[in-house]
PDB file of C-alpha atoms in Angstrom:
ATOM      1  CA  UNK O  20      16.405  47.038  21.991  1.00  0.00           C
ATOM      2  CA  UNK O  21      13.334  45.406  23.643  1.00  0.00           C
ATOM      3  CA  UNK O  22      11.432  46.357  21.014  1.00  0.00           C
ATOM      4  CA  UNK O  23      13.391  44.292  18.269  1.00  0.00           C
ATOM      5  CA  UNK O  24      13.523  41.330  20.753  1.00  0.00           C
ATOM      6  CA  UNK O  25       9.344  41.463  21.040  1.00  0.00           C
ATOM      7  CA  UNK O  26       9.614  41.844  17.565  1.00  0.00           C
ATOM      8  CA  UNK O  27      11.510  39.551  16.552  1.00  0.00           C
ATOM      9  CA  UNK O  28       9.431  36.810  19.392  1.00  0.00           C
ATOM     10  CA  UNK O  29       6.569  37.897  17.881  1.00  0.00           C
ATOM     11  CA  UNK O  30       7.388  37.082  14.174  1.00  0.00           C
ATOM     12  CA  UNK O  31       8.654  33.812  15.589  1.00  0.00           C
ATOM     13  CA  UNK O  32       5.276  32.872  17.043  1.00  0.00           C
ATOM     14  CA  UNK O  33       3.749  33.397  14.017  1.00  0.00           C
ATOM     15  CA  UNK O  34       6.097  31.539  11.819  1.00  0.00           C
ATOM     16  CA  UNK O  35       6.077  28.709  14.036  1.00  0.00           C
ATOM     17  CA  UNK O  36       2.118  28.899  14.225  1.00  0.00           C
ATOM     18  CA  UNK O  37       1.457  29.373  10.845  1.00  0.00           C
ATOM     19  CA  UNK O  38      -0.476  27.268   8.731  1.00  0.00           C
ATOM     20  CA  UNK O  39       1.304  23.995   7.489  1.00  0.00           C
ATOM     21  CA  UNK O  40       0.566  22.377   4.529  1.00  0.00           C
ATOM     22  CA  UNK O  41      -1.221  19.346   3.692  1.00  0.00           C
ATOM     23  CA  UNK O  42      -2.107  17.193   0.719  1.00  0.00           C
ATOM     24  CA  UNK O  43      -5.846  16.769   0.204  1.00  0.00           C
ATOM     25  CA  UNK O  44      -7.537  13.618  -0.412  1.00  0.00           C
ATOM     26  CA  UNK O  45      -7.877  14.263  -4.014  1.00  0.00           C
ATOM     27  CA  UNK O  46      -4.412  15.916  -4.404  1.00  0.00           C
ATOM     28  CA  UNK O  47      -3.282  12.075  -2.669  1.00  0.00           C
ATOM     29  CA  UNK O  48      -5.716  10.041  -4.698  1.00  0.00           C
ATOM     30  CA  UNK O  49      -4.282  11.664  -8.180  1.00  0.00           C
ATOM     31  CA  UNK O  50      -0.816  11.128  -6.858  1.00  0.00           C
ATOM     32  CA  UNK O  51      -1.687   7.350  -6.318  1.00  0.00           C
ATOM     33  CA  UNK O  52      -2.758   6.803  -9.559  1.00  0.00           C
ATOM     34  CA  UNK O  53      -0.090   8.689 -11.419  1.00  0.00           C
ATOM     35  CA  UNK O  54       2.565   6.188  -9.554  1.00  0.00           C
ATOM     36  CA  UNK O  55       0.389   2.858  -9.564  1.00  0.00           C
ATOM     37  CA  UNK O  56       0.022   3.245 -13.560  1.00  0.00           C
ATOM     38  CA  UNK O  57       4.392   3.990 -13.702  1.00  0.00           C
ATOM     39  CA  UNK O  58       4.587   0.735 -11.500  1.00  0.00           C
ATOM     40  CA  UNK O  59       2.026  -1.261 -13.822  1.00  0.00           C
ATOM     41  CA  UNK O  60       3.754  -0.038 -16.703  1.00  0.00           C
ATOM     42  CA  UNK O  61       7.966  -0.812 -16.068  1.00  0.00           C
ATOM     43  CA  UNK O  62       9.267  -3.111 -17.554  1.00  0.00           C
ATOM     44  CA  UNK O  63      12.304  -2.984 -15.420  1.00  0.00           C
ATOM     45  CA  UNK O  64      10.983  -4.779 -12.088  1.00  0.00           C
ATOM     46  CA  UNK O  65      11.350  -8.472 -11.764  1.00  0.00           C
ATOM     47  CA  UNK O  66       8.376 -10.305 -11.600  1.00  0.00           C
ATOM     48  CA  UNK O  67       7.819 -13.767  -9.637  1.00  0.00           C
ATOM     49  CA  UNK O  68       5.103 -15.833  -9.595  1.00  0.00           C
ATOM     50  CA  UNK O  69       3.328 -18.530  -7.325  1.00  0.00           C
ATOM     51  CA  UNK O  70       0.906 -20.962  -7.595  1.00  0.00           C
ATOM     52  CA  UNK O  71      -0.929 -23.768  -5.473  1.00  0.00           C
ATOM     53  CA  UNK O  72      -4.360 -24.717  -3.673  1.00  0.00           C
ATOM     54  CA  UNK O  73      -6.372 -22.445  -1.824  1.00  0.00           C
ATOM     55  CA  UNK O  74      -7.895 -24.645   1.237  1.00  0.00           C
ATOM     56  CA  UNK O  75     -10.483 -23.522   4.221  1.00  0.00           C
ATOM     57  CA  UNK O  76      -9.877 -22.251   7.165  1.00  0.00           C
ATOM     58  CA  UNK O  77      -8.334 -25.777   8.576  1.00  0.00           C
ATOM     59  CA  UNK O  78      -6.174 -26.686   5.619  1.00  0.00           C
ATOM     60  CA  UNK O  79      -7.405 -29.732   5.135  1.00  0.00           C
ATOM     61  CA  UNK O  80      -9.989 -29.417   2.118  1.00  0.00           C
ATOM     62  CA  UNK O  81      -9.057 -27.921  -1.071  1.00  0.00           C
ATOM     63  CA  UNK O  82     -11.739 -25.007  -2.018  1.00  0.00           C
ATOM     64  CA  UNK O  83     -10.134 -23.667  -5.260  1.00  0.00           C
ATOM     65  CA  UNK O  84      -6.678 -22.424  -6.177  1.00  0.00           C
ATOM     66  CA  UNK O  85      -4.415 -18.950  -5.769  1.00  0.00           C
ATOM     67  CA  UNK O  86      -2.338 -17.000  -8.311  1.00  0.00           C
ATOM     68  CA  UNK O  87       0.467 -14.551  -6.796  1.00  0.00           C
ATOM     69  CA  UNK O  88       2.811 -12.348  -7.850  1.00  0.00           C
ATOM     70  CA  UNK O  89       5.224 -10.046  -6.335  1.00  0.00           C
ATOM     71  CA  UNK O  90       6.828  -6.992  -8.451  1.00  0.00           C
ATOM     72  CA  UNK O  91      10.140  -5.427  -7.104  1.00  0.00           C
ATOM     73  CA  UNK O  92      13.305  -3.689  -8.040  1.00  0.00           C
ATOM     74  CA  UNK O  93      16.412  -6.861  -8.206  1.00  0.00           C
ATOM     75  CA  UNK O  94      18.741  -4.721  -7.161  1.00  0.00           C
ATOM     76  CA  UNK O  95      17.262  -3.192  -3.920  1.00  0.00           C
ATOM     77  CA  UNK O  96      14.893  -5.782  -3.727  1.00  0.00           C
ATOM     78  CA  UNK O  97      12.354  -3.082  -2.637  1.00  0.00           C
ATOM     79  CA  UNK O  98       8.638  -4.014  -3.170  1.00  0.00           C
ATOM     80  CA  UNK O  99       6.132  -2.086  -5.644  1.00  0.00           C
ATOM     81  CA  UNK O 100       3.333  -4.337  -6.229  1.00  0.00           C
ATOM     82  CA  UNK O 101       1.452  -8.031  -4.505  1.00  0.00           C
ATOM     83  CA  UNK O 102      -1.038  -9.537  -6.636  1.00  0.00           C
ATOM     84  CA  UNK O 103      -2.921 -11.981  -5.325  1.00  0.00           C
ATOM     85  CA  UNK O 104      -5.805 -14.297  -7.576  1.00  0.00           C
ATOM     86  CA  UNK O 105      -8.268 -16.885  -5.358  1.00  0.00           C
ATOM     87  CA  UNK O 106     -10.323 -18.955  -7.904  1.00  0.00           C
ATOM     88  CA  UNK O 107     -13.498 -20.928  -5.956  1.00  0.00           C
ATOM     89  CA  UNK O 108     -16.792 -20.594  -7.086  1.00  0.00           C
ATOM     90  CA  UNK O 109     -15.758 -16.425  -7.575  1.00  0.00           C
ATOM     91  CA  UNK O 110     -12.344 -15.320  -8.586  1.00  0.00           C
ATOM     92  CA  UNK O 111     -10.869 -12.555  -6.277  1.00  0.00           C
ATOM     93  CA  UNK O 112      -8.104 -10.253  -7.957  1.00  0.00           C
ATOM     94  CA  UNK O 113      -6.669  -8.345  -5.333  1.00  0.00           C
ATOM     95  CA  UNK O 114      -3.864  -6.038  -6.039  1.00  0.00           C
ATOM     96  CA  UNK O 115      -1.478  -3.863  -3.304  1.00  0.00           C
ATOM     97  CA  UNK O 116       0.975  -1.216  -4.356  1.00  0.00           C
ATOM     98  CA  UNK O 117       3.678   0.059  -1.734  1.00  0.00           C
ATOM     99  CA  UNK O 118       5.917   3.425  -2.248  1.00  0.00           C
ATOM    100  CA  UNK O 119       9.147   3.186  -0.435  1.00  0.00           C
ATOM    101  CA  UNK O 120       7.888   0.394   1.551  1.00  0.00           C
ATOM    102  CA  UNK O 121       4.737   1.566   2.470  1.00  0.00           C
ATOM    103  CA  UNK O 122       1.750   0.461   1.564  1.00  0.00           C
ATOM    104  CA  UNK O 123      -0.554   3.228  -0.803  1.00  0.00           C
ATOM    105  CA  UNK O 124      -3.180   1.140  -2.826  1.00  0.00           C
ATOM    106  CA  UNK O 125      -5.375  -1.665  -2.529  1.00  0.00           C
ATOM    107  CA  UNK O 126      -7.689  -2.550  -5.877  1.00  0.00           C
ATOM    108  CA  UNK O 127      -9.955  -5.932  -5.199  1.00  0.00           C
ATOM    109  CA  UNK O 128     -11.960  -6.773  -8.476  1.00  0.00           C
ATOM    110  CA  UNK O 129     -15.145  -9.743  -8.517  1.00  0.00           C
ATOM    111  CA  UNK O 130     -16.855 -10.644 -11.244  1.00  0.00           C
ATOM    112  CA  UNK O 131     -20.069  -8.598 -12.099  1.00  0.00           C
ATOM    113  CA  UNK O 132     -19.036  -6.040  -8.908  1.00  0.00           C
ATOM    114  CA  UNK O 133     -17.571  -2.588  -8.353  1.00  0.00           C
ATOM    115  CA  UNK O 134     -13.852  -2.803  -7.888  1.00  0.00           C
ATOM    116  CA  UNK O 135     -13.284  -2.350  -3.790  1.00  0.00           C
ATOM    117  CA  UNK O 136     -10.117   0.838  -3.796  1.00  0.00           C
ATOM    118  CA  UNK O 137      -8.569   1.878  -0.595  1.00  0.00           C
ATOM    119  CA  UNK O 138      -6.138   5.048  -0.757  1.00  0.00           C
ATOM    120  CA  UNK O 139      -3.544   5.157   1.995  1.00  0.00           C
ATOM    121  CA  UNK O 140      -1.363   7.820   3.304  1.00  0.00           C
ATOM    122  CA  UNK O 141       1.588   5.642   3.542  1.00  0.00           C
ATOM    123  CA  UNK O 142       0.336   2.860   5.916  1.00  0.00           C
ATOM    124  CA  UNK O 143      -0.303   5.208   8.340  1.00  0.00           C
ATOM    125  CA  UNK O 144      -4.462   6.007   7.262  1.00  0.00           C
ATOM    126  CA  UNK O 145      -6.713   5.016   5.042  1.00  0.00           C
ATOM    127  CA  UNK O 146      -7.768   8.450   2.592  1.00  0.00           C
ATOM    128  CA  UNK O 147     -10.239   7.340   0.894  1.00  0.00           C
ATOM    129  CA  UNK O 148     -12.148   4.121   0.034  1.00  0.00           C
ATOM    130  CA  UNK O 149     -15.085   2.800  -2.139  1.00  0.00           C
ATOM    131  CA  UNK O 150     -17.706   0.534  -2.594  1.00  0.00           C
ATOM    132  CA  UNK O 151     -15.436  -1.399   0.273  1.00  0.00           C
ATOM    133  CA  UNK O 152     -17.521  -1.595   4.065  1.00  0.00           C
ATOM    134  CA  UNK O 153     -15.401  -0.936   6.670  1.00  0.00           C
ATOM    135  CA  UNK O 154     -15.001  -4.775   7.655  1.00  0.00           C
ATOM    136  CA  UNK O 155     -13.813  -5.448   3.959  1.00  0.00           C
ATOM    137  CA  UNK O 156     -11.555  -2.246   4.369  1.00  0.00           C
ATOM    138  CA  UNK O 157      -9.757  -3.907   7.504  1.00  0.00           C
ATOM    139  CA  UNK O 158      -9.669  -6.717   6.015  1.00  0.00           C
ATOM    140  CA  UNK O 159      -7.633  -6.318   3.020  1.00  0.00           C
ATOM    141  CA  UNK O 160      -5.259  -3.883   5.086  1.00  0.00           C
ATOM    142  CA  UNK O 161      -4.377  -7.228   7.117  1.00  0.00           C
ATOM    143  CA  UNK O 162      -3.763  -9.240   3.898  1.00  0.00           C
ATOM    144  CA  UNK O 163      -1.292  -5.995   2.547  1.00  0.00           C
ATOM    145  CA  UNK O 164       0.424  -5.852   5.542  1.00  0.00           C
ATOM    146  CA  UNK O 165       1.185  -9.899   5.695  1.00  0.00           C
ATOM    147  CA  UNK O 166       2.087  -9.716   2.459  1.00  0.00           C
ATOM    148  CA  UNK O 167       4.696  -7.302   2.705  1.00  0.00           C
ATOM    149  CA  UNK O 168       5.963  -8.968   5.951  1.00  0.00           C
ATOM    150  CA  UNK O 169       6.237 -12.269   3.681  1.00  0.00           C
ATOM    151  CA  UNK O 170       8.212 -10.613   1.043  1.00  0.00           C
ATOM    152  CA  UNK O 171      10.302  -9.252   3.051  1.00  0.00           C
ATOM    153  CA  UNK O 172      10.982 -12.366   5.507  1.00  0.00           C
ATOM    154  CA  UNK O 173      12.085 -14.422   2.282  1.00  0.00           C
ATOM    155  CA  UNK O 174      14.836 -11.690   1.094  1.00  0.00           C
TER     156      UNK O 174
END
């Protein structure tokens, strides 16, 4: 009898100790692009749109203009996409894709420069990133998240 019970302790340990699985970057990244393209491509989200002036930092002087758009389900009014446009003397396109209200891309395009793309686990860590310095990367993980709290404040 003690021998089943250490047996059965012992195979316990183990299974409780074993190995647990996790998704590689790469196995994350391919994910994220799989779902970004299915966002980009249904034609059953709603779609709204904003427009006005972009100013500096004291909102008094008029630097350019933004563009912004917000995809999401009408029904549960869940979020799948932000894109945001600032036209100065460069035009930033910045876009932000969220899975069940997290945030999972960022893509910011310039003119004549390597698109900046940040991979997230969910809002919880940045996977991967490119041509984007760590500055830029906390940057644009700011904008996503006051974004999202924007959306979801006007709902």
């Amino acid at each position: 009898m003690k021998k089943i019970i250490a047996t059965l302790i012992l195979t316990l340990i183990l299974f409780s100790c074993g190995t647990k699985k996790v998704k590689s970057d790469d196995s994350v990244i391919n994910t994220t692009e799989t779902y970004v393209s299915k966002i980009d491509n249904n034609k059953n989200l709603k779609e709204e749109f904003t427009e006005g002036a972009l100013t500096d930092e004291k909102g008094f002087e008029d630097i350019g203009r933004f563009e912004y758009s917000v995809l999401f389900d009408k029904d549960s009014k869940e979020l799948f996409r932000i894109k945001n446009i600032e036209i100065s003397n460069t035009t930033i396109t910045e876009r932000y894709y969220y899975h069940n209200h997290n945030l999972v891309y960022i893509v910011s395009s310039t003119l004549n420069q390597s698109d900046k793309k940040i991979y997230t686990n969910g809002d919880k860590k940045v996977v991967s990133s490119s041509n984007a310095s760590d500055e830029e990367v906390k940057l644009l993980l700011a904008k996503a998240k006051r974004f999202k709290n924007s959306f979801y404040r006007q709902e």
